[in-house]
Coordinates of C-alpha atoms and ligand atoms in Angstrom, one line a residue:
X1 CA 79.3 145.5 109.7
X2 CA 78.7 142.5 111.9
X3 CA 78.8 140.2 108.9
X4 CA 82.1 141.8 107.8
X5 CA 83.7 141.3 111.2
X6 CA 82.4 137.8 111.4
X7 CA 83.9 137.0 108.0
X8 CA 87.2 138.6 109.0
X9 CA 87.2 136.4 112.2
X10 CA 86.4 133.3 110.2
X11 CA 89.1 134.1 107.7
X12 CA 91.7 134.5 110.5
X13 CA 90.7 131.2 112.1
X14 CA 90.9 129.6 108.7
X15 CA 94.4 131.1 108.1
X16 CA 95.6 129.9 111.4
X17 CA 94.3 126.4 110.7
X18 CA 96.0 126.4 107.3
X19 CA 99.3 127.6 108.8
X20 CA 99.1 125.0 111.6
X21 CA 98.4 122.3 109.1
X22 CA 101.5 123.3 107.2
X23 CA 103.5 123.4 110.4
X24 CA 102.6 119.8 111.5
X25 CA 102.7 118.4 108.0
X26 CA 106.3 117.7 107.0
X27 CA 107.4 119.4 103.8
X28 CA 106.4 117.1 101.1
X29 CA 106.6 116.8 97.3
X30 CA 103.0 115.8 97.1
X31 CA 100.1 117.5 98.9
X32 CA 97.9 114.5 98.1
X33 CA 98.3 111.8 100.7
X34 CA 98.1 108.1 99.8
X35 CA 94.6 106.6 100.3
X36 CA 94.4 104.7 103.6
X37 CA 92.6 101.4 104.1
X38 CA 92.9 99.5 107.4
X39 CA 92.2 96.1 105.9
X40 CA 92.7 95.9 102.2
X41 CA 93.3 98.1 99.2
X42 CA 93.1 98.1 95.4
X43 CA 94.9 100.7 93.4
X44 CA 93.9 100.6 89.7
X45 CA 93.3 103.0 86.9
X46 CA 89.6 103.0 87.2
X47 CA 87.4 103.6 90.3
X48 CA 84.7 101.1 89.2
X49 CA 87.3 98.3 88.9
X50 CA 89.0 99.2 92.2
X51 CA 85.5 99.1 93.9
X52 CA 84.8 95.7 92.4
X53 CA 88.1 94.3 93.8
X54 CA 87.2 95.6 97.2
X55 CA 83.8 94.0 97.1
X56 CA 85.3 90.7 96.3
X57 CA 87.6 90.9 99.3
X58 CA 84.7 92.0 101.6
X59 CA 83.0 88.8 100.5
X60 CA 85.9 86.7 101.7
X61 CA 88.0 86.6 98.5
X62 CA 91.7 87.0 98.7
X63 CA 94.0 89.5 96.8
X64 CA 94.2 87.0 93.9
X65 CA 90.5 86.7 93.6
X66 CA 90.2 90.5 93.7
X67 CA 92.9 90.9 91.1
X68 CA 91.1 88.7 88.7
X69 CA 87.8 90.7 89.1
X70 CA 89.7 93.9 88.7
X71 CA 91.5 92.7 85.6
X72 CA 88.2 91.6 84.0
X73 CA 86.4 94.8 84.9
X74 CA 89.2 96.9 83.5
X75 CA 88.7 95.1 80.2
X76 CA 85.3 96.8 80.2
X77 CA 85.9 100.2 81.8
X78 CA 89.5 100.9 80.6
X79 CA 89.4 99.6 77.0
X80 CA 92.6 101.3 75.9
X81 CA 94.6 98.9 78.0
X82 CA 92.5 96.7 80.2
X83 CA 91.8 93.6 78.2
X84 CA 90.8 90.1 77.3
X85 CA 92.6 90.3 74.0
X86 CA 96.1 90.9 75.4
X87 CA 98.4 89.5 78.1
X88 CA 100.5 90.3 81.0
X89 CA 102.2 89.3 84.2
X90 CA 100.9 88.7 87.7
X91 CA 103.4 88.8 90.5
X92 CA 102.1 87.2 93.7
X93 CA 103.4 87.1 97.3
X94 CA 101.3 85.2 99.7
X95 CA 101.4 86.0 103.4
X96 CA 103.4 82.8 104.2
X97 CA 106.2 84.2 102.0
X98 CA 105.5 82.1 98.9
X99 CA 106.3 84.2 95.8
X100 CA 105.5 83.4 92.3
X101 CA 104.7 85.0 88.9
X102 CA 102.1 84.0 86.4
X103 CA 103.2 84.7 82.8
X104 CA 100.1 85.1 80.6
X105 CA 102.0 87.0 77.9
X106 CA 100.8 86.6 74.3
X107 CA 102.3 83.9 72.1
X108 CA 103.3 84.3 68.5
X109 CA 100.8 82.3 66.3
X110 CA 102.2 79.3 64.4
X111 CA 102.3 81.2 61.1
X112 CA 104.5 83.9 62.6
X113 CA 108.0 83.3 61.4
X114 CA 111.1 85.4 61.7
X115 CA 110.5 87.7 58.7
X116 CA 106.7 87.8 58.8
X117 CA 106.9 91.6 59.1
X118 CA 109.6 92.2 56.5
X119 CA 108.8 92.8 52.8
X120 CA 110.6 91.3 49.8
X121 CA 113.1 94.2 49.8
X122 CA 114.0 93.4 53.4
X123 CA 112.1 96.5 54.8
X124 CA 109.8 96.6 57.7
X125 CA 106.1 96.4 56.5
X126 CA 104.2 99.6 57.5
X127 CA 100.4 99.9 58.1
X128 CA 98.2 96.9 57.4
X129 CA 100.2 93.7 57.7
X130 CA 102.7 95.3 60.1
X131 CA 103.4 94.4 63.7
X132 CA 101.7 97.6 64.9
X133 CA 98.2 97.7 63.5
X134 CA 95.6 95.4 62.0
X135 CA 95.0 91.7 62.0
X136 CA 98.6 90.4 61.7
X137 CA 99.8 92.5 64.7
X138 CA 98.3 90.3 67.4
X139 CA 99.8 87.6 69.4
X140 CA 97.5 84.9 70.8
X141 CA 95.9 86.5 73.9
X142 CA 96.8 85.2 77.3
X143 CA 94.6 87.2 79.7
X144 CA 91.5 84.8 80.0
X145 CA 93.9 81.8 80.6
X146 CA 96.1 83.8 83.0
X147 CA 93.1 84.8 85.1
X148 CA 91.7 81.3 85.2
X149 CA 95.1 79.8 86.2
X150 CA 95.5 82.3 89.0
X151 CA 92.0 81.5 90.3
X152 CA 92.5 77.8 90.3
X153 CA 95.9 77.8 91.9
X154 CA 96.0 80.8 94.1
X155 CA 92.4 81.9 94.7
X156 CA 90.9 81.6 98.2
X157 CA 88.4 79.0 97.2
X158 CA 85.8 81.2 99.0
X159 CA 84.3 82.9 96.0
X160 CA 83.1 81.4 92.8
X161 CA 84.6 82.1 89.3
X162 CA 81.2 83.4 88.2
X163 CA 81.3 86.0 91.0
X164 CA 84.6 87.4 89.6
X165 CA 83.4 87.6 86.0
X166 CA 79.8 88.8 86.6
X167 CA 80.6 92.4 87.7
X168 CA 82.5 92.9 84.5
X169 CA 79.8 91.2 82.4
X170 CA 77.2 93.5 84.0
X171 CA 79.2 96.6 83.3
X172 CA 79.5 95.6 79.7
X173 CA 75.8 94.8 79.3
X174 CA 74.2 97.5 81.4
X175 CA 76.9 100.1 80.5
X176 CA 78.6 102.8 82.4
X177 CA 78.8 106.6 82.1
X178 CA 81.6 107.7 79.9
X179 CA 84.1 110.2 81.5
X180 CA 85.3 113.2 79.6
X181 CA 88.7 111.5 79.3
X182 CA 87.4 108.3 77.8
X183 CA 84.9 110.0 75.4
X184 CA 87.8 112.1 74.1
X185 CA 90.3 109.3 74.0
X186 CA 88.0 107.4 71.6
X187 CA 87.8 110.4 69.4
X188 CA 91.6 110.9 69.6
X189 CA 92.1 107.4 68.2
X190 CA 89.4 107.6 65.5
X191 CA 92.1 107.4 62.8
X192 CA 93.0 103.8 63.8
X193 CA 89.7 102.7 65.3
X194 CA 87.6 103.7 62.3
X195 CA 89.6 101.4 60.0
X196 CA 87.9 98.3 61.5
X197 CA 84.2 97.8 61.3
X198 CA 83.5 96.6 64.9
X199 CA 86.0 99.0 66.5
X200 CA 84.2 101.9 64.6
X201 CA 80.8 100.6 65.6
X202 CA 81.6 100.0 69.3
X203 CA 84.1 102.8 70.2
X204 CA 83.2 105.5 67.8
X205 CA 79.4 105.0 67.9
X206 CA 79.5 104.2 64.2
X207 CA 81.1 107.5 63.4
X208 CA 78.7 109.6 65.5
X209 CA 81.0 109.5 68.5
X210 CA 80.3 109.5 72.2
X211 CA 80.2 112.5 74.5
X212 CA 81.1 112.7 78.2
X213 CA 78.1 111.5 80.2
X214 CA 76.8 109.0 77.6
X215 CA 75.9 105.5 78.8
X216 CA 78.4 103.2 77.1
X217 CA 77.2 99.6 76.6
X218 CA 79.2 96.8 75.0
X219 CA 76.8 93.9 74.3
X220 CA 79.2 91.8 72.3
X221 CA 81.8 92.0 75.0
X222 CA 79.1 91.1 77.5
X223 CA 78.4 88.0 75.4
X224 CA 82.0 87.0 75.5
X225 CA 82.2 87.5 79.2
X226 CA 79.1 85.5 79.7
X227 CA 80.8 82.6 77.9
X228 CA 83.9 83.0 80.1
X229 CA 81.7 83.2 83.1
X230 CA 80.0 79.9 82.2
X231 CA 82.9 77.9 80.7
X232 CA 86.0 79.5 82.2
X233 CA 88.9 80.2 79.8
X234 CA 87.4 77.6 77.4
X235 CA 84.7 80.1 76.8
X236 CA 87.3 82.2 75.1
X237 CA 89.8 79.7 73.6
X238 CA 87.3 77.2 72.3
X239 CA 83.7 77.3 71.0
X240 CA 81.9 80.4 69.8
X241 CA 84.4 83.1 70.9
X242 CA 87.4 81.2 69.4
X243 CA 85.4 80.6 66.2
X244 CA 84.5 84.3 65.9
X245 CA 88.1 85.4 66.4
X246 CA 89.6 82.7 64.0
X247 CA 86.9 83.4 61.3
X248 CA 87.6 87.2 61.4
X249 CA 91.3 86.5 61.2
X250 CA 90.9 84.3 58.2
X251 CA 88.7 86.8 56.4
X252 CA 91.3 89.5 56.9
X253 CA 94.5 87.7 56.3
X254 CA 95.4 87.5 60.0
X255 CA 97.7 85.0 61.6
X256 CA 95.7 83.5 64.6
X257 CA 93.9 80.2 64.0
X258 CA 91.6 78.1 66.1
X259 CA 94.6 75.8 66.8
X260 CA 96.7 78.8 68.1
X261 CA 93.9 79.7 70.5
X262 CA 93.5 76.1 71.7
X263 CA 97.3 75.8 72.2
X264 CA 97.7 78.9 74.3
X265 CA 99.7 78.1 77.5
X266 CA 100.1 80.0 80.8
X267 CA 103.6 79.7 82.4
X268 CA 104.3 80.0 86.0
X269 CA 107.8 81.3 86.6
X270 CA 110.1 81.9 89.5
X271 CA 110.4 85.6 90.1
X272 CA 113.8 87.4 89.7
X273 CA 115.2 88.6 93.0
X274 CA 117.8 91.1 94.0
X275 CA 118.6 93.4 96.9
X276 CA 119.0 97.1 97.2
X277 CA 120.6 98.5 100.5
X278 CA 119.3 95.4 102.3
X279 CA 115.8 95.4 100.9
X280 CA 114.8 92.4 98.9
X281 CA 113.4 93.3 95.4
X282 CA 111.1 90.7 93.8
X283 CA 110.2 91.3 90.2
X284 CA 109.2 89.8 86.8
X285 CA 111.7 87.5 85.1
X286 CA 112.0 86.9 81.3
X287 CA 110.1 87.1 79.0
X288 CA 110.0 90.5 80.8
X289 CA 113.2 92.5 80.7
X290 CA 111.7 94.6 83.5
X291 CA 113.0 92.8 86.6
X292 CA 116.5 92.2 85.3
X293 CA 117.0 95.8 84.1
X294 CA 115.6 97.1 87.4
X295 CA 117.9 95.0 89.6
X296 CA 120.9 95.6 87.3
X297 CA 120.5 99.4 87.7
X298 CA 119.9 99.1 91.4
X299 CA 123.0 97.0 91.8
X300 CA 125.0 99.7 90.1
X301 CA 123.4 102.5 92.1
X302 CA 124.1 100.7 95.4
X303 CA 127.7 101.7 94.9
X304 CA 126.9 105.4 95.2
X305 CA 125.5 107.5 98.1
X306 CA 122.3 108.4 96.2
X307 CA 120.7 110.0 99.3
X308 CA 123.6 112.4 99.6
X309 CA 123.7 113.2 95.9
X310 CA 120.2 114.6 96.3
X311 CA 116.9 113.7 94.6
X312 CA 117.2 115.4 91.2
X313 CA 120.9 116.3 91.2
X314 CA 123.0 116.3 88.1
X315 CA 125.4 113.9 89.9
X316 CA 122.6 111.4 90.5
X317 CA 121.1 111.7 87.0
X318 CA 124.5 111.2 85.5
X319 CA 125.0 107.9 87.3
X320 CA 121.4 106.8 86.7
X321 CA 121.7 107.5 83.0
X322 CA 125.0 105.7 82.7
X323 CA 123.6 102.7 84.5
X324 CA 120.5 102.6 82.3
X325 CA 122.5 102.9 79.1
X326 CA 124.4 99.8 80.1
X327 CA 121.4 97.8 81.3
X328 CA 119.4 98.6 78.1
X329 CA 122.4 97.6 75.9
X330 CA 122.3 94.2 77.7
X331 CA 118.5 94.1 77.3
X332 CA 119.0 94.4 73.5
X333 CA 121.6 91.7 73.3
X334 CA 120.6 89.0 75.8
X335 CA 116.9 89.2 76.5
X336 CA 114.0 87.3 75.0
X337 CA 111.6 84.4 75.8
X338 CA 113.6 82.1 78.0
X339 CA 111.9 79.1 76.5
X340 CA 113.5 79.9 73.2
X341 CA 116.7 81.8 74.0
X342 CA 119.3 81.3 76.6
X343 CA 118.9 84.4 78.8
X344 CA 121.6 84.8 81.4
X345 CA 119.1 86.2 83.9
X346 CA 120.9 85.4 87.2
X347 CA 124.2 86.6 86.0
X348 CA 122.8 89.9 84.6
X349 CA 121.1 90.5 87.9
X350 CA 124.1 89.7 90.0
X351 CA 126.1 92.2 92.1
X352 CA 129.4 90.9 90.6
X353 CA 128.2 91.7 87.1
X354 CA 127.0 95.1 88.1
X355 CA 130.3 95.9 89.7
X356 CA 132.1 95.2 86.5
X357 CA 129.7 97.4 84.5
X358 CA 130.0 100.1 87.1
X359 CA 133.8 100.3 86.6
X360 CA 133.2 101.5 83.0
X361 CA 131.3 104.6 84.3
X362 CA 133.3 107.9 84.3
X363 CA 132.0 110.0 87.2
X364 CA 132.6 113.2 85.2
X365 CA 131.8 112.3 81.6
X366 CA 128.9 110.8 79.7
X367 CA 129.6 107.8 77.6
X368 CA 128.2 107.6 74.0
X369 CA 125.7 104.8 73.5
X370 CA 127.5 104.0 70.2
X371 CA 130.5 103.0 72.3
X372 CA 128.6 101.1 74.9
X373 CA 128.0 97.5 73.9
X374 CA 126.6 94.7 76.0
X375 CA 128.7 93.2 78.8
X376 CA 129.9 89.6 79.1
X377 CA 127.7 87.9 81.6
X378 CA 129.5 84.6 81.3
X379 CA 129.2 81.7 83.8
X380 CA 126.9 78.8 84.3
X381 CA 123.3 79.7 83.6
X382 CA 120.2 77.6 83.8
X383 CA 117.7 78.0 81.0
X384 CA 115.3 80.2 82.4
X385 CA 99.8 98.0 80.3
X386 CA 97.8 98.9 82.8
X387 CA 99.1 98.2 86.2
X388 CA 97.2 97.5 89.4
X389 CA 98.0 96.3 92.8
X390 CA 95.9 94.6 95.5
X391 CA 96.7 93.9 99.1
X392 CA 94.1 91.9 101.2
X393 CA 93.5 91.8 104.9
X394 CA 95.8 88.8 105.4
X395 CA 98.7 90.5 103.7
X396 CA 98.6 88.6 100.4
X397 CA 99.9 90.9 97.6
X398 CA 99.2 90.8 93.9
X399 CA 100.8 93.2 91.6
X400 CA 99.7 92.9 88.0
X401 CA 100.6 94.5 84.7
X402 CA 98.7 93.6 81.5
X403 CA 98.5 95.2 78.1
X404 CA 97.4 95.2 74.5
X405 CA 100.6 97.2 73.8
X406 CA 99.6 100.3 72.0
X407 CA 96.5 102.2 73.2
X408 CA 93.6 100.2 71.7
X409 CA 96.2 97.5 70.6
X410 CA 96.0 96.6 67.0
X411 CA 92.8 98.7 66.7
X412 CA 91.0 95.5 65.6
X413 CA 87.9 94.3 67.5
X414 CA 87.4 90.7 66.6
X415 CA 84.0 90.7 64.9
X416 CA 81.1 89.8 67.2
X417 CA 83.3 89.4 70.3
X418 CA 83.7 93.0 71.5
X419 CA 87.3 92.0 72.2
X420 CA 90.0 94.5 71.2
X421 CA 93.1 92.6 70.1
X422 CA 96.7 93.4 71.0
X423 CA 99.5 94.5 68.8
X424 CA 102.1 92.7 70.9
X425 CA 103.9 91.3 67.9
X426 CA 105.7 94.7 67.8
X427 CA 107.4 93.9 71.0
X428 CA 109.4 91.3 69.1
X429 CA 112.4 92.5 67.1
X430 CA 110.5 92.4 63.8
X431 CA 113.8 93.1 62.2
X432 CA 116.7 92.6 64.7
X433 CA 118.7 95.7 65.0
X434 CA 115.9 98.0 63.9
X435 CA 113.9 100.1 66.4
X436 CA 110.3 99.1 67.3
X437 CA 107.5 101.6 68.2
X438 CA 109.2 102.4 71.5
X439 CA 112.5 103.1 69.7
X440 CA 113.9 100.0 71.3
X441 CA 116.6 98.1 69.5
X442 CA 116.5 94.4 70.1
X443 CA 118.4 91.4 69.0
X444 CA 118.1 87.8 67.7
X445 CA 117.1 86.5 71.1
X446 CA 113.8 88.4 70.6
X447 CA 113.2 87.6 66.9
X448 CA 109.8 86.3 65.9
X449 CA 109.3 82.6 66.1
X450 CA 106.1 80.5 66.2
X451 CA 104.9 80.0 69.8
X452 CA 107.4 82.4 71.2
X453 CA 106.5 85.3 73.7
X454 CA 107.7 88.8 72.8
X455 CA 110.1 90.5 75.2
X456 CA 108.4 92.9 77.6
X457 CA 109.3 95.8 79.8
X458 CA 106.5 95.2 82.2
X459 CA 107.8 95.3 85.8
X460 CA 105.4 94.3 88.5
X461 CA 107.6 94.5 91.6
X462 CA 107.4 93.9 95.3
X463 CA 109.9 95.4 97.8
X464 CA 110.4 94.0 101.3
X465 CA 111.5 95.6 104.5
X466 CA 114.7 94.5 106.0
X467 CA 112.7 92.2 108.4
X468 CA 111.3 90.4 105.4
X469 CA 107.8 91.9 105.5
X470 CA 106.2 93.6 102.5
X471 CA 107.0 97.3 102.3
X472 CA 105.4 98.2 99.0
X473 CA 104.3 96.8 95.6
X474 CA 104.0 98.7 92.4
X475 CA 104.2 98.7 88.6
X476 CA 103.5 101.0 85.7
X477 CA 102.4 101.4 82.1
X478 CA 104.5 103.1 79.4
X479 CA 106.6 100.6 77.4
X480 CA 110.3 100.7 78.3
X481 CA 109.6 103.8 80.6
X482 CA 107.8 101.3 82.9
X483 CA 111.2 100.1 84.0
X484 CA 112.5 103.6 84.8
X485 CA 109.2 104.6 86.5
X486 CA 109.4 101.6 88.8
X487 CA 113.1 102.1 89.3
X488 CA 112.9 105.8 90.3
X489 CA 109.8 105.3 92.5
X490 CA 111.8 102.6 94.3
X491 CA 114.8 104.8 94.8
X492 CA 112.5 107.6 95.9
X493 CA 111.1 105.3 98.7
X494 CA 114.4 103.8 99.8
X495 CA 117.0 106.6 99.3
X496 CA 114.9 109.7 99.4
X497 CA 112.4 108.6 102.1
X498 CA 109.3 109.6 100.2
X499 CA 105.9 108.1 100.8
X500 CA 104.4 106.0 98.0
X501 CA 102.4 108.8 96.6
X502 CA 105.3 111.2 96.5
X503 CA 107.6 108.5 95.1
X504 CA 105.2 107.8 92.2
X505 CA 104.4 111.5 91.5
X506 CA 107.9 112.9 91.6
X507 CA 109.3 113.9 88.1
X508 CA 111.4 111.3 86.3
X509 CA 113.9 110.9 83.6
X510 CA 114.4 108.0 81.1
X511 CA 117.3 106.7 79.0
X512 CA 117.2 103.4 77.0
X513 CA 120.6 103.2 75.4
X514 CA 119.2 104.2 72.0
X515 CA 118.1 106.8 71.1
X516 CA 121.1 108.3 72.9
X517 CA 119.3 111.0 74.8
X518 CA 117.7 111.7 78.2
X519 CA 114.0 112.0 78.1
X520 CA 112.6 114.3 80.8
X521 CA 109.2 115.6 81.9
X522 CA 107.7 119.1 81.6
X523 CA 109.1 121.1 84.5
X524 CA 110.9 117.9 85.6
X525 CA 114.4 119.2 85.2
X526 CA 115.9 122.6 86.2
X527 CA 117.9 124.4 83.5
X528 CA 120.9 124.4 85.7
X529 CA 120.8 120.7 86.1
X530 CA 120.5 120.2 82.4
X531 CA 123.4 122.6 81.8
X532 CA 125.6 120.6 84.1
X533 CA 124.6 117.3 82.4
X534 CA 125.1 118.8 78.9
X535 CA 128.6 119.9 79.9
X536 CA 129.3 116.3 80.9
X537 CA 128.3 115.2 77.4
X538 CA 124.6 114.1 77.9
X539 CA 122.1 114.8 75.2
X540 CA 118.4 115.6 75.7
X541 CA 115.2 114.8 73.9
X542 CA 113.7 118.2 73.4
X543 CA 110.0 117.3 73.6
X544 CA 109.4 116.7 77.2
X545 CA 106.3 114.6 78.0
X546 CA 105.0 112.3 80.8
X547 CA 107.2 109.3 81.4
X548 CA 105.0 106.3 82.2
X549 CA 102.4 106.2 84.9
X550 CA 102.5 104.0 88.0
X551 CA 100.3 102.7 90.7
X552 CA 101.2 101.1 93.9
X553 CA 100.4 100.2 97.5
X554 CA 102.6 100.5 100.6
X555 CA 102.0 98.9 104.0
X556 CA 102.5 101.3 106.9
X557 CA 105.1 99.9 109.2
X558 CA 103.6 100.6 112.6
X559 CA 99.9 100.2 111.8
X560 CA 99.7 97.8 108.9
X561 CA 97.4 100.3 107.2
X562 CA 97.4 99.9 103.4
X563 CA 98.4 103.1 101.5
X564 CA 97.2 103.2 97.9
X565 CA 98.7 105.6 95.3
X566 CA 97.7 106.4 91.7
X567 CA 100.1 108.4 89.6
X568 CA 99.0 112.1 89.2
X569 CA 100.0 111.6 85.5
X570 CA 96.9 109.6 84.9
X571 CA 93.5 108.7 86.2
X572 CA 92.4 106.0 88.5
X573 CA 91.5 105.5 92.1
X574 CA 92.8 103.6 95.1
X575 CA 90.0 102.2 97.1
X576 CA 90.5 100.6 100.5
X577 CA 88.4 99.6 103.5
Ligands
LIG601 O1 105.2 94.6 77.2 C1 105.6 95.7 77.0 O2 106.7 96.1 77.4 C2 104.8 96.7 76.2 N1 103.9 96.0 75.4 C3 104.0 97.6 77.2 C4 103.2 98.6 76.5 C5 102.8 99.7 77.3 O3 103.2 99.9 78.5 C6 102.0 100.8 76.7 N2 101.6 101.7 77.6 N3 101.1 102.7 77.7

């Protein structure tokens, strides 16, 4: 009896506490709060990688040093996207306001000419020999060179290169315990991975498969990392690693040669900038389309009272879809590697251009993508996938997206290196006017050419407060949906006053001009909203699924506390101290 009363009392106290917690906690879309760190924070898609980044900063390294260590560690613990055999973009804002971006995107090998992925009948090659799988699908990797460039130019100078590589090397050589997710993801990709000897041996345990809880060691990758640790990027682009890659390519009719590897070049680029309701937006310029499309859509939305329209209202989704339709039509026509094509970046990202595009939006009726072409951004113009973010104790910010494109890239592990190679050649318009694996239609500016970088959608972005201090930094994985994920998370922060976790978790929609339908997420759209939009003429993709996955860090205004957030759509961990 006593026990029962006691339990009852405890239950009452607990209920009161829960009710009180709800009463003080403002109503919120996400119950999960962002992770708090007084000094510094890493938000990446693997806890081990985030912890490694934090350790680097505790030793005196800055956000750039930490970002390098995180990137190298993800190549070991997050093999479906983290990489040495791919490329990406690192957007940096130092605490003195200096902003820059490091473009370590893959380059087309010298043998990759315009029609390399087209057969004699003019059709796109499928399977082996295509831009999506196998030895010919890879661009020349940029990740090792990008990491070394960032270290030499923007690292703190307080930690050694070897200290950034060693944690990754150790994880590869000593192994780590496989999660349920990763063990099953290997199995899910057995169709592709089993086609290539080293991929089968390493990721499928030679056909015997791994189970959750197994210790997963990658000795070949450890060897490659040891060479990078000793010789820097040269340990990848020259000597044994390069020879292993080039020999394997040659044996299998691939495109990459020793010369291609030696000729890989990192490019430092001026970020693209815009503003949204007085907040400066800093993002990735071409060869990513991400920054321009993001700023173009924000420029259009700025003409509407998005807060008043309401977070997931039909009215807002109509305008958002129409703006995206136009921006992606421009992406298809104008965007490509700025070193090869004249991309009118500044014009496309200008308020004036957005105002002209906005005038073609009917507030009551959807337009058909078939009737929406690109705009005319004329005027003088100068030539110009996993995401993680790091903020250090001094306020330096790095926001980095890098990728091997598809999960497990081309599915080829270059023999003896442990390095999974990308299938980034599919981000080119392998046949201009025909859709790629993301359904994106792209034009001549993004056709294949030797030495050219394929157009990307990766959108590492930093948003400033009106006083010029950093408010938040974020990015995402998910092909063209990266852009809409970053865009909607940004609108959620600025217009809907969500915190960074809520902003990233909130359901999203996506439209990319073609195919002409709105993608939505399971339970992400009410039937009434859809009805209203359909009556306006919008069409929907009827297999809802997750739309990208984002990670980000905000800085709390009053306290400076770093607030880390990982998308609830995927795994990962924000770690701060
Ligand atoms: O650069 C791009 O836009 C693509 N290669 C990104 C691929 C991607 O995000 C795949 N993610 N899950």
